[in-house]
Tab-separated table of C-alpha atoms in Angstrom:
chain	number	residue	atom	x	y	z
U	1	ASN	CA	-5.490	-16.102	-8.059
U	2	ARG	CA	-7.318	-13.714	-10.394
U	3	GLY	CA	-7.939	-16.425	-12.991
U	4	LEU	CA	-9.778	-18.483	-10.404
U	5	GLU	CA	-11.867	-15.480	-9.348
U	6	LEU	CA	-12.863	-14.708	-12.937
U	7	ALA	CA	-13.754	-18.310	-13.723
U	8	LYS	CA	-15.903	-18.550	-10.577
U	9	GLU	CA	-17.708	-15.337	-11.552
U	10	ALA	CA	-18.391	-16.696	-15.038
U	11	GLU	CA	-19.766	-19.930	-13.587
U	12	LYS	CA	-22.279	-17.963	-11.484
U	13	THR	CA	-23.355	-15.633	-14.284
U	14	ASP	CA	-26.762	-16.497	-15.673
U	15	GLU	CA	-26.276	-16.024	-19.397
U	16	ASN	CA	-27.748	-17.639	-22.456
U	17	TRP	CA	-24.825	-20.033	-22.653
U	18	LYS	CA	-24.189	-22.120	-25.734
U	19	ASP	CA	-23.598	-25.810	-25.026
U	20	TRP	CA	-19.832	-25.274	-25.364
U	21	ASP	CA	-19.579	-22.253	-23.020
U	22	LEU	CA	-19.840	-24.105	-19.708
U	23	PRO	CA	-17.196	-26.702	-20.582
U	24	PHE	CA	-14.742	-23.851	-21.177
U	25	ILE	CA	-15.680	-22.241	-17.859
U	26	TYR	CA	-15.101	-25.547	-16.068
U	27	GLU	CA	-11.845	-26.030	-17.977
U	28	ALA	CA	-10.728	-22.555	-16.852
U	29	LEU	CA	-11.596	-23.438	-13.256
U	30	ALA	CA	-9.603	-26.661	-13.565
U	31	ARG	CA	-6.590	-24.765	-14.950
U	32	ALA	CA	-6.807	-22.133	-12.217
U	33	HIS	CA	-6.900	-24.797	-9.520
U	34	ALA	CA	-3.990	-26.617	-11.176
U	35	VAL	CA	-1.895	-23.441	-11.103
U	36	ALA	CA	-2.873	-22.843	-7.470
U	37	GLY	CA	-1.838	-26.394	-6.578
U	38	ASN	CA	-5.375	-27.510	-5.693
U	39	LYS	CA	-5.143	-30.983	-7.217
U	40	SER	CA	-8.483	-32.327	-5.944
U	41	GLU	CA	-10.389	-29.228	-7.117
U	42	CYS	CA	-8.628	-29.410	-10.469
U	43	LYS	CA	-9.709	-33.023	-10.912
U	44	LYS	CA	-13.260	-32.161	-9.857
U	45	TYR	CA	-13.540	-29.484	-12.535
U	46	VAL	CA	-11.909	-31.691	-15.169
U	47	GLU	CA	-14.621	-34.278	-14.479
U	48	THR	CA	-17.339	-31.605	-14.552
U	49	ALA	CA	-15.981	-30.219	-17.821
U	50	GLN	CA	-15.866	-33.713	-19.312
U	51	LYS	CA	-19.527	-34.310	-18.486
U	52	ALA	CA	-20.412	-30.960	-20.053
U	53	ILE	CA	-18.346	-31.760	-23.165
U	54	ASP	CA	-20.114	-35.092	-23.524
U	55	GLY	CA	-23.380	-33.145	-23.782
U	56	ILE	CA	-22.279	-30.880	-26.646
U	57	ALA	CA	-24.426	-31.468	-29.715
U	58	GLU	CA	-21.918	-30.859	-32.529
U	59	LYS	CA	-18.882	-33.103	-32.892
U	60	GLY	CA	-16.629	-30.262	-34.060
U	61	ASP	CA	-17.448	-28.232	-30.952
U	62	ARG	CA	-16.898	-31.303	-28.752
U	63	ASP	CA	-13.512	-31.892	-30.379
U	64	VAL	CA	-12.347	-28.314	-29.769
U	65	CYS	CA	-13.426	-28.397	-26.128
U	66	GLN	CA	-11.921	-31.852	-25.610
U	67	GLY	CA	-8.634	-30.740	-27.113
U	68	GLU	CA	-8.352	-27.919	-24.599
U	69	LEU	CA	-9.446	-30.033	-21.641
U	70	ASP	CA	-6.870	-32.676	-22.551
U	71	LYS	CA	-4.144	-30.051	-22.005
U	72	VAL	CA	-5.082	-29.568	-18.338
U	73	LYS	CA	-2.630	-31.318	-16.036
U	74	CYS	CA	-3.768	-31.581	-12.428
């Protein structure tokens, strides 16, 4: 699954991430695992994304990230 490969690469990349970048990477990993049928991995990344979202400083950014994460169905 190319989406899963790309999301894993992004997770490993050491960039100057904004506080909302990692939640989107984890959300992408959750989606990729959902598509691949990896329910437990999907749930793991949903939980990881949620923790990252909870740490976002600005409410507007949190809301955008949360809205996308809420669409992920494991």
